[in-house]
Amino acid sequence: MHKKLLIWDLPLRLFHWAFACTILALWYTAEQEGEFIELHMQLGYFALGLVIFRIIWGFVGPTHAKFSSFMPSPKSLYHYLCKQSSPSKPIAGHNPLGALMILLMLLLVLVQAISGLFIDDDIFSSGPYYGTISKETEKLMRFLHHNVFDLILASIVLHLSAITYYWQVKKLNLVKPMITGKKSTKLVDKSTAIAHSKIVLAIIIALLTAAFVYWLVIINAPVSDDFYY
Ligand code: HEM
Ligand code: HEM
């Protein structure tokens, strides 16, 4: 009998699906000619909070959430790409190439969210730190906000292509474990299972992160919306 082992903790899974939905909603609200810009900004704060949470979780979460467990090195990438045919079981957590993509996605979304704080939409709405930096830096922020998203989209396409490749060619369903958290002992070693999801710690970090983002975009924000009315 094959047993099911817990690999992806619940906070990581909730993070993933919230992150995916938020990025898609940010894309949609940005494309509606300013109609949804307030909602866009609020979703942007949420995305910023999600990335901060995931970074902290990468240090204190369970094994497979930890950066130290999947930080790719040139050596691990070479091994993964060139010695694929080895008969060993698939890696329980992220593989080195996937890990590289994940770090890139987190970094790109962080840059996108931070640059958003400093720009306006040329109509009524502006990020909470609009006008607090020099004109040149503001230009750079605008450039980043208008262009980094194309890189985010490209990385999502690669992300989904890799998952489809695993599913169709390697006959490995990676999506189900990202929903249930579990992988079968048929595929991964018993020793790779995590004991539990560290839910209480995750709740504390989520609350602290939410408080920090609230402070950053509301309490400490020099630009208030009332300014325009
Ligand atoms: C419906 C669309 C999506 C599906 C089916 C999907 C599926 C997956 C799966 C299966 C994994 C685990 C990969 C592994 O086994 O190593 C994963 C990880 C990840 N995905 Fe997605 N994904 C989707 C959309 C997105 C989007 C839109 C983003 C945002 C840019 C995203 C960002 C990530 C990140 C950051 C991870 C790493 C999770 C972590 O370690 O915290 N995904 N995704
Ligand atoms: C990760 C989070 C975010 C994503 C993925 C995102 C994505 C986008 C995209 C794709 C556009 C359209 C750019 C274009 O027309 O070329 C846009 C525009 C905009 N975003 Fe964001 N955004 C994010 C966060 C934020 C935040 C936090 C704010 C402000 C608080 C913000 C404020 C704006 C504004 C004001 C515009 C309009 C810019 C213009 O019309 O020139 N965004 N965003």
mmCIF file of N, CA, C and O in Angstrom, residues 133-212:
data_model
loop_
_atom_site.group_PDB
_atom_site.id
_atom_site.type_symbol
_atom_site.label_atom_id
_atom_site.label_comp_id
_atom_site.label_asym_id
_atom_site.label_seq_id
_atom_site.Cartn_x
_atom_site.Cartn_y
_atom_site.Cartn_z
ATOM 1 N N ILE A 133 9.844 61.139 -4.414
ATOM 2 C CA ILE A 133 11.180 60.844 -4.956
ATOM 3 C C ILE A 133 11.476 61.795 -6.108
ATOM 4 O O ILE A 133 10.574 62.477 -6.596
ATOM 5 N N SER A 134 12.721 61.824 -6.551
ATOM 6 C CA SER A 134 13.081 62.744 -7.628
ATOM 7 C C SER A 134 12.380 62.335 -8.930
ATOM 8 O O SER A 134 11.942 61.188 -9.073
ATOM 9 N N LYS A 135 12.290 63.283 -9.855
ATOM 10 C CA LYS A 135 11.591 63.021 -11.125
ATOM 11 C C LYS A 135 12.237 61.866 -11.894
ATOM 12 O O LYS A 135 11.556 61.057 -12.526
ATOM 13 N N GLU A 136 13.574 61.797 -11.815
ATOM 14 C CA GLU A 136 14.276 60.714 -12.546
ATOM 15 C C GLU A 136 13.912 59.349 -11.954
ATOM 16 O O GLU A 136 13.630 58.403 -12.681
ATOM 17 N N THR A 137 13.938 59.278 -10.613
ATOM 18 C CA THR A 137 13.621 57.983 -9.979
ATOM 19 C C THR A 137 12.160 57.629 -10.254
ATOM 20 O O THR A 137 11.832 56.471 -10.490
ATOM 21 N N GLU A 138 11.309 58.650 -10.279
ATOM 22 C CA GLU A 138 9.895 58.390 -10.560
ATOM 23 C C GLU A 138 9.725 57.820 -11.970
ATOM 24 O O GLU A 138 8.946 56.893 -12.201
ATOM 25 N N LYS A 139 10.519 58.385 -12.903
ATOM 26 C CA LYS A 139 10.485 57.897 -14.285
ATOM 27 C C LYS A 139 10.889 56.426 -14.333
ATOM 28 O O LYS A 139 10.294 55.619 -15.043
ATOM 29 N N LEU A 140 11.933 56.114 -13.538
ATOM 30 C CA LEU A 140 12.411 54.733 -13.479
ATOM 31 C C LEU A 140 11.329 53.811 -12.929
ATOM 32 O O LEU A 140 11.072 52.728 -13.466
ATOM 33 N N MET A 141 10.635 54.263 -11.857
ATOM 34 C CA MET A 141 9.565 53.467 -11.248
ATOM 35 C C MET A 141 8.444 53.212 -12.263
ATOM 36 O O MET A 141 7.890 52.130 -12.360
ATOM 37 N N ARG A 142 8.109 54.264 -13.018
ATOM 38 C CA ARG A 142 7.057 54.148 -14.029
ATOM 39 C C ARG A 142 7.488 53.148 -15.110
ATOM 40 O O ARG A 142 6.719 52.279 -15.524
ATOM 41 N N PHE A 143 8.759 53.289 -15.520
ATOM 42 C CA PHE A 143 9.292 52.377 -16.530
ATOM 43 C C PHE A 143 9.201 50.922 -16.027
ATOM 44 O O PHE A 143 8.742 50.031 -16.730
ATOM 45 N N LEU A 144 9.633 50.740 -14.772
ATOM 46 C CA LEU A 144 9.600 49.385 -14.201
ATOM 47 C C LEU A 144 8.170 48.860 -14.149
ATOM 48 O O LEU A 144 7.876 47.746 -14.573
ATOM 49 N N HIS A 145 7.252 49.716 -13.643
ATOM 50 C CA HIS A 145 5.861 49.243 -13.477
ATOM 51 C C HIS A 145 5.224 48.893 -14.826
ATOM 52 O O HIS A 145 4.411 47.991 -14.920
ATOM 53 N N HIS A 146 5.630 49.600 -15.887
ATOM 54 C CA HIS A 146 5.038 49.336 -17.199
ATOM 55 C C HIS A 146 5.715 48.178 -17.918
ATOM 56 O O HIS A 146 5.153 47.624 -18.852
ATOM 57 N N ASN A 147 6.943 47.816 -17.506
ATOM 58 C CA ASN A 147 7.672 46.786 -18.261
ATOM 59 C C ASN A 147 7.917 45.480 -17.528
ATOM 60 O O ASN A 147 7.978 44.431 -18.158
ATOM 61 N N VAL A 148 8.073 45.564 -16.188
ATOM 62 C CA VAL A 148 8.369 44.329 -15.445
ATOM 63 C C VAL A 148 7.209 43.337 -15.558
ATOM 64 O O VAL A 148 7.411 42.126 -15.549
ATOM 65 N N PHE A 149 5.990 43.903 -15.728
ATOM 66 C CA PHE A 149 4.848 42.983 -15.798
ATOM 67 C C PHE A 149 4.949 42.036 -16.994
ATOM 68 O O PHE A 149 4.495 40.890 -16.919
ATOM 69 N N ASP A 150 5.571 42.503 -18.089
ATOM 70 C CA ASP A 150 5.746 41.606 -19.248
ATOM 71 C C ASP A 150 6.637 40.425 -18.860
ATOM 72 O O ASP A 150 6.412 39.290 -19.301
ATOM 73 N N LEU A 151 7.641 40.694 -18.023
ATOM 74 C CA LEU A 151 8.515 39.606 -17.556
ATOM 75 C C LEU A 151 7.734 38.659 -16.634
ATOM 76 O O LEU A 151 7.929 37.450 -16.669
ATOM 77 N N ILE A 152 6.841 39.259 -15.817
ATOM 78 C CA ILE A 152 6.020 38.412 -14.932
ATOM 79 C C ILE A 152 5.154 37.477 -15.792
ATOM 80 O O ILE A 152 5.078 36.274 -15.547
ATOM 81 N N LEU A 153 4.534 38.070 -16.839
ATOM 82 C CA LEU A 153 3.685 37.250 -17.716
ATOM 83 C C LEU A 153 4.499 36.143 -18.372
ATOM 84 O O LEU A 153 4.066 34.985 -18.441
ATOM 85 N N ALA A 154 5.715 36.500 -18.836
ATOM 86 C CA ALA A 154 6.576 35.492 -19.481
ATOM 87 C C ALA A 154 6.917 34.380 -18.484
ATOM 88 O O ALA A 154 6.889 33.190 -18.830
ATOM 89 N N SER A 155 7.193 34.760 -17.231
ATOM 90 C CA SER A 155 7.553 33.725 -16.255
ATOM 91 C C SER A 155 6.347 32.839 -15.915
ATOM 92 O O SER A 155 6.495 31.651 -15.677
ATOM 93 N N ILE A 156 5.135 33.436 -15.951
ATOM 94 C CA ILE A 156 3.933 32.615 -15.701
ATOM 95 C C ILE A 156 3.747 31.610 -16.848
ATOM 96 O O ILE A 156 3.429 30.442 -16.626
ATOM 97 N N VAL A 157 3.979 32.081 -18.083
ATOM 98 C CA VAL A 157 3.848 31.173 -19.233
ATOM 99 C C VAL A 157 4.847 30.017 -19.092
ATOM 100 O O VAL A 157 4.504 28.842 -19.274
ATOM 101 N N LEU A 158 6.091 30.333 -18.723
ATOM 102 C CA LEU A 158 7.100 29.286 -18.530
ATOM 103 C C LEU A 158 6.695 28.332 -17.406
ATOM 104 O O LEU A 158 6.830 27.115 -17.517
ATOM 105 N N HIS A 159 6.199 28.938 -16.306
ATOM 106 C CA HIS A 159 5.735 28.179 -15.141
ATOM 107 C C HIS A 159 4.677 27.150 -15.558
ATOM 108 O O HIS A 159 4.795 25.955 -15.280
ATOM 109 N N LEU A 160 3.665 27.641 -16.302
ATOM 110 C CA LEU A 160 2.581 26.745 -16.695
ATOM 111 C C LEU A 160 3.053 25.731 -17.741
ATOM 112 O O LEU A 160 2.609 24.577 -17.757
ATOM 113 N N SER A 161 4.011 26.152 -18.606
ATOM 114 C CA SER A 161 4.548 25.203 -19.600
ATOM 115 C C SER A 161 5.303 24.087 -18.905
ATOM 116 O O SER A 161 5.183 22.916 -19.285
ATOM 117 N N ALA A 162 6.097 24.433 -17.888
ATOM 118 C CA ALA A 162 6.870 23.416 -17.170
ATOM 119 C C ALA A 162 5.931 22.414 -16.506
ATOM 120 O O ALA A 162 6.147 21.199 -16.569
ATOM 121 N N ILE A 163 4.846 22.940 -15.909
ATOM 122 C CA ILE A 163 3.895 22.054 -15.226
ATOM 123 C C ILE A 163 3.207 21.130 -16.245
ATOM 124 O O ILE A 163 3.023 19.940 -16.009
ATOM 125 N N THR A 164 2.872 21.695 -17.423
ATOM 126 C CA THR A 164 2.248 20.888 -18.483
ATOM 127 C C THR A 164 3.230 19.830 -18.992
ATOM 128 O O THR A 164 2.849 18.678 -19.254
ATOM 129 N N TYR A 165 4.507 20.203 -19.116
ATOM 130 C CA TYR A 165 5.536 19.254 -19.551
ATOM 131 C C TYR A 165 5.633 18.078 -18.568
ATOM 132 O O TYR A 165 5.650 16.911 -18.959
ATOM 133 N N TYR A 166 5.663 18.406 -17.290
ATOM 134 C CA TYR A 166 5.733 17.349 -16.267
ATOM 135 C C TYR A 166 4.528 16.419 -16.364
ATOM 136 O O TYR A 166 4.642 15.208 -16.227
ATOM 137 N N TRP A 167 3.374 17.010 -16.631
ATOM 138 C CA TRP A 167 2.123 16.270 -16.665
ATOM 139 C C TRP A 167 2.048 15.371 -17.903
ATOM 140 O O TRP A 167 1.766 14.175 -17.816
ATOM 141 N N GLN A 168 2.376 15.968 -19.073
ATOM 142 C CA GLN A 168 2.217 15.241 -20.330
ATOM 143 C C GLN A 168 3.381 14.310 -20.635
ATOM 144 O O GLN A 168 3.188 13.180 -21.051
ATOM 145 N N VAL A 169 4.619 14.789 -20.438
ATOM 146 C CA VAL A 169 5.792 14.017 -20.845
ATOM 147 C C VAL A 169 6.285 13.119 -19.717
ATOM 148 O O VAL A 169 6.506 11.934 -19.898
ATOM 149 N N LYS A 170 6.440 13.699 -18.540
ATOM 150 C CA LYS A 170 6.958 12.899 -17.422
ATOM 151 C C LYS A 170 5.861 12.166 -16.658
ATOM 152 O O LYS A 170 6.140 11.454 -15.704
ATOM 153 N N LYS A 171 4.616 12.405 -17.061
ATOM 154 C CA LYS A 171 3.452 11.757 -16.438
ATOM 155 C C LYS A 171 3.402 11.980 -14.920
ATOM 156 O O LYS A 171 3.138 11.076 -14.139
ATOM 157 N N LEU A 172 3.723 13.213 -14.539
ATOM 158 C CA LEU A 172 3.752 13.551 -13.122
ATOM 159 C C LEU A 172 2.819 14.738 -12.888
ATOM 160 O O LEU A 172 3.002 15.794 -13.503
ATOM 161 N N ASN A 173 1.818 14.559 -12.038
ATOM 162 C CA ASN A 173 0.885 15.643 -11.753
ATOM 163 C C ASN A 173 1.398 16.463 -10.562
ATOM 164 O O ASN A 173 1.366 15.999 -9.432
ATOM 165 N N LEU A 174 1.879 17.682 -10.848
ATOM 166 C CA LEU A 174 2.414 18.528 -9.774
ATOM 167 C C LEU A 174 1.316 19.387 -9.145
ATOM 168 O O LEU A 174 1.470 19.918 -8.053
ATOM 169 N N VAL A 175 0.201 19.542 -9.889
ATOM 170 C CA VAL A 175 -0.851 20.457 -9.433
ATOM 171 C C VAL A 175 -1.607 19.886 -8.230
ATOM 172 O O VAL A 175 -1.873 20.596 -7.260
ATOM 173 N N LYS A 176 -1.913 18.593 -8.286
ATOM 174 C CA LYS A 176 -2.673 17.974 -7.194
ATOM 175 C C LYS A 176 -1.958 18.143 -5.845
ATOM 176 O O LYS A 176 -2.588 18.569 -4.864
ATOM 177 N N PRO A 177 -0.654 17.866 -5.774
ATOM 178 C CA PRO A 177 0.029 18.082 -4.484
ATOM 179 C C PRO A 177 0.004 19.547 -4.032
ATOM 180 O O PRO A 177 0.011 19.830 -2.835
ATOM 181 N N MET A 178 -0.048 20.488 -5.002
ATOM 182 C CA MET A 178 -0.106 21.912 -4.627
ATOM 183 C C MET A 178 -1.491 22.241 -4.047
ATOM 184 O O MET A 178 -1.675 23.275 -3.414
ATOM 185 N N ILE A 179 -2.478 21.343 -4.265
ATOM 186 C CA ILE A 179 -3.816 21.541 -3.690
ATOM 187 C C ILE A 179 -3.942 20.762 -2.373
ATOM 188 O O ILE A 179 -4.308 21.315 -1.350
ATOM 189 N N THR A 180 -3.591 19.471 -2.408
ATOM 190 C CA THR A 180 -3.784 18.629 -1.217
ATOM 191 C C THR A 180 -2.587 18.684 -0.270
ATOM 192 O O THR A 180 -2.707 18.357 0.909
ATOM 193 N N GLY A 181 -1.428 19.055 -0.789
ATOM 194 C CA GLY A 181 -0.208 19.081 0.017
ATOM 195 C C GLY A 181 0.512 17.742 0.029
ATOM 196 O O GLY A 181 1.635 17.641 0.508
ATOM 197 N N LYS A 182 -0.146 16.701 -0.519
ATOM 198 C CA LYS A 182 0.396 15.344 -0.337
ATOM 199 C C LYS A 182 0.978 14.707 -1.598
ATOM 200 O O LYS A 182 0.490 14.946 -2.703
ATOM 201 N N LYS A 183 2.018 13.906 -1.383
ATOM 202 C CA LYS A 183 2.573 13.093 -2.469
ATOM 203 C C LYS A 183 2.658 11.643 -1.986
ATOM 204 O O LYS A 183 2.857 11.405 -0.788
ATOM 205 N N SER A 184 2.560 10.721 -2.937
ATOM 206 C CA SER A 184 2.537 9.294 -2.570
ATOM 207 C C SER A 184 3.943 8.757 -2.306
ATOM 208 O O SER A 184 4.913 9.207 -2.912
ATOM 209 N N THR A 185 4.042 7.744 -1.427
ATOM 210 C CA THR A 185 5.348 7.111 -1.173
ATOM 211 C C THR A 185 5.848 6.385 -2.422
ATOM 212 O O THR A 185 6.997 5.985 -2.497
ATOM 213 N N LYS A 186 4.961 6.209 -3.398
ATOM 214 C CA LYS A 186 5.367 5.627 -4.682
ATOM 215 C C LYS A 186 6.360 6.583 -5.363
ATOM 216 O O LYS A 186 7.223 6.181 -6.117
ATOM 217 N N LEU A 187 6.197 7.889 -5.074
ATOM 218 C CA LEU A 187 6.987 8.901 -5.770
ATOM 219 C C LEU A 187 8.088 9.526 -4.923
ATOM 220 O O LEU A 187 9.109 9.957 -5.446
ATOM 221 N N VAL A 188 7.849 9.653 -3.638
ATOM 222 C CA VAL A 188 8.858 10.316 -2.797
ATOM 223 C C VAL A 188 9.204 9.468 -1.571
ATOM 224 O O VAL A 188 8.393 8.658 -1.122
ATOM 225 N N ASP A 189 10.421 9.680 -1.059
ATOM 226 C CA ASP A 189 10.859 8.914 0.104
ATOM 227 C C ASP A 189 10.125 9.346 1.367
ATOM 228 O O ASP A 189 9.822 10.528 1.535
ATOM 229 N N LYS A 190 9.909 8.370 2.251
ATOM 230 C CA LYS A 190 9.237 8.629 3.528
ATOM 231 C C LYS A 190 9.916 9.747 4.303
ATOM 232 O O LYS A 190 9.274 10.578 4.941
ATOM 233 N N SER A 191 11.248 9.766 4.238
ATOM 234 C CA SER A 191 12.024 10.726 5.027
ATOM 235 C C SER A 191 11.799 12.174 4.599
ATOM 236 O O SER A 191 12.185 13.105 5.302
ATOM 237 N N THR A 192 11.170 12.385 3.407
ATOM 238 C CA THR A 192 11.001 13.759 2.924
ATOM 239 C C THR A 192 9.724 14.424 3.467
ATOM 240 O O THR A 192 9.509 15.615 3.247
ATOM 241 N N ALA A 193 8.868 13.641 4.132
ATOM 242 C CA ALA A 193 7.597 14.199 4.622
ATOM 243 C C ALA A 193 7.850 15.253 5.702
ATOM 244 O O ALA A 193 8.834 15.170 6.443
ATOM 245 N N ILE A 194 6.965 16.245 5.781
ATOM 246 C CA ILE A 194 7.060 17.210 6.881
ATOM 247 C C ILE A 194 6.067 16.797 7.978
ATOM 248 O O ILE A 194 5.042 16.169 7.682
ATOM 249 N N ALA A 195 6.385 17.147 9.224
ATOM 250 C CA ALA A 195 5.553 16.689 10.340
ATOM 251 C C ALA A 195 4.220 17.438 10.377
ATOM 252 O O ALA A 195 3.154 16.855 10.538
ATOM 253 N N HIS A 196 4.265 18.757 10.252
ATOM 254 C CA HIS A 196 3.028 19.546 10.234
ATOM 255 C C HIS A 196 3.273 20.891 9.544
ATOM 256 O O HIS A 196 4.390 21.210 9.164
ATOM 257 N N SER A 197 2.182 21.690 9.445
ATOM 258 C CA SER A 197 2.231 22.911 8.623
ATOM 259 C C SER A 197 2.674 24.173 9.360
ATOM 260 O O SER A 197 2.772 25.229 8.765
ATOM 261 N N LYS A 198 2.917 24.097 10.665
ATOM 262 C CA LYS A 198 3.289 25.275 11.478
ATOM 263 C C LYS A 198 2.240 26.396 11.327
ATOM 264 O O LYS A 198 2.585 27.558 11.055
ATOM 265 N N ILE A 199 0.961 26.021 11.492
ATOM 266 C CA ILE A 199 -0.132 26.967 11.237
ATOM 267 C C ILE A 199 -0.076 28.190 12.176
ATOM 268 O O ILE A 199 -0.276 29.321 11.730
ATOM 269 N N VAL A 200 0.198 27.946 13.471
ATOM 270 C CA VAL A 200 0.173 29.065 14.419
ATOM 271 C C VAL A 200 1.248 30.093 14.048
ATOM 272 O O VAL A 200 0.989 31.301 14.017
ATOM 273 N N LEU A 201 2.432 29.579 13.724
ATOM 274 C CA LEU A 201 3.513 30.478 13.309
ATOM 275 C C LEU A 201 3.107 31.260 12.057
ATOM 276 O O LEU A 201 3.334 32.472 11.951
ATOM 277 N N ALA A 202 2.458 30.561 11.113
ATOM 278 C CA ALA A 202 2.037 31.219 9.868
ATOM 279 C C ALA A 202 1.036 32.337 10.156
ATOM 280 O O ALA A 202 1.116 33.414 9.562
ATOM 281 N N ILE A 203 0.108 32.094 11.095
ATOM 282 C CA ILE A 203 -0.900 33.114 11.418
ATOM 283 C C ILE A 203 -0.203 34.340 12.029
ATOM 284 O O ILE A 203 -0.499 35.487 11.664
ATOM 285 N N ILE A 204 0.752 34.094 12.923
ATOM 286 C CA ILE A 204 1.470 35.219 13.554
ATOM 287 C C ILE A 204 2.212 36.029 12.481
ATOM 288 O O ILE A 204 2.117 37.264 12.433
ATOM 289 N N ILE A 205 2.904 35.334 11.586
ATOM 290 C CA ILE A 205 3.653 36.044 10.537
ATOM 291 C C ILE A 205 2.700 36.798 9.611
ATOM 292 O O ILE A 205 2.956 37.942 9.225
ATOM 293 N N ALA A 206 1.552 36.163 9.281
ATOM 294 C CA ALA A 206 0.587 36.824 8.398
ATOM 295 C C ALA A 206 0.059 38.107 9.050
ATOM 296 O O ALA A 206 -0.056 39.153 8.391
ATOM 297 N N LEU A 207 -0.235 38.049 10.358
ATOM 298 C CA LEU A 207 -0.752 39.236 11.058
ATOM 299 C C LEU A 207 0.312 40.337 11.111
ATOM 300 O O LEU A 207 0.019 41.516 10.863
ATOM 301 N N LEU A 208 1.542 39.941 11.419
ATOM 302 C CA LEU A 208 2.622 40.939 11.476
ATOM 303 C C LEU A 208 2.850 41.568 10.102
ATOM 304 O O LEU A 208 3.046 42.778 9.974
ATOM 305 N N THR A 209 2.791 40.733 9.063
ATOM 306 C CA THR A 209 2.986 41.239 7.695
ATOM 307 C C THR A 209 1.866 42.209 7.331
ATOM 308 O O THR A 209 2.117 43.288 6.776
ATOM 309 N N ALA A 210 0.623 41.836 7.668
ATOM 310 C CA ALA A 210 -0.516 42.706 7.361
ATOM 311 C C ALA A 210 -0.358 44.044 8.089
ATOM 312 O O ALA A 210 -0.589 45.115 7.508
ATOM 313 N N ALA A 211 0.086 43.987 9.349
ATOM 314 C CA ALA A 211 0.269 45.218 10.123
ATOM 315 C C ALA A 211 1.355 46.081 9.480
ATOM 316 O O ALA A 211 1.213 47.298 9.358
ATOM 317 N N PHE A 212 2.425 45.440 9.030
ATOM 318 C CA PHE A 212 3.510 46.198 8.402
ATOM 319 C C PHE A 212 3.026 46.873 7.110
ATOM 320 O O PHE A 212 3.274 48.064 6.885
#
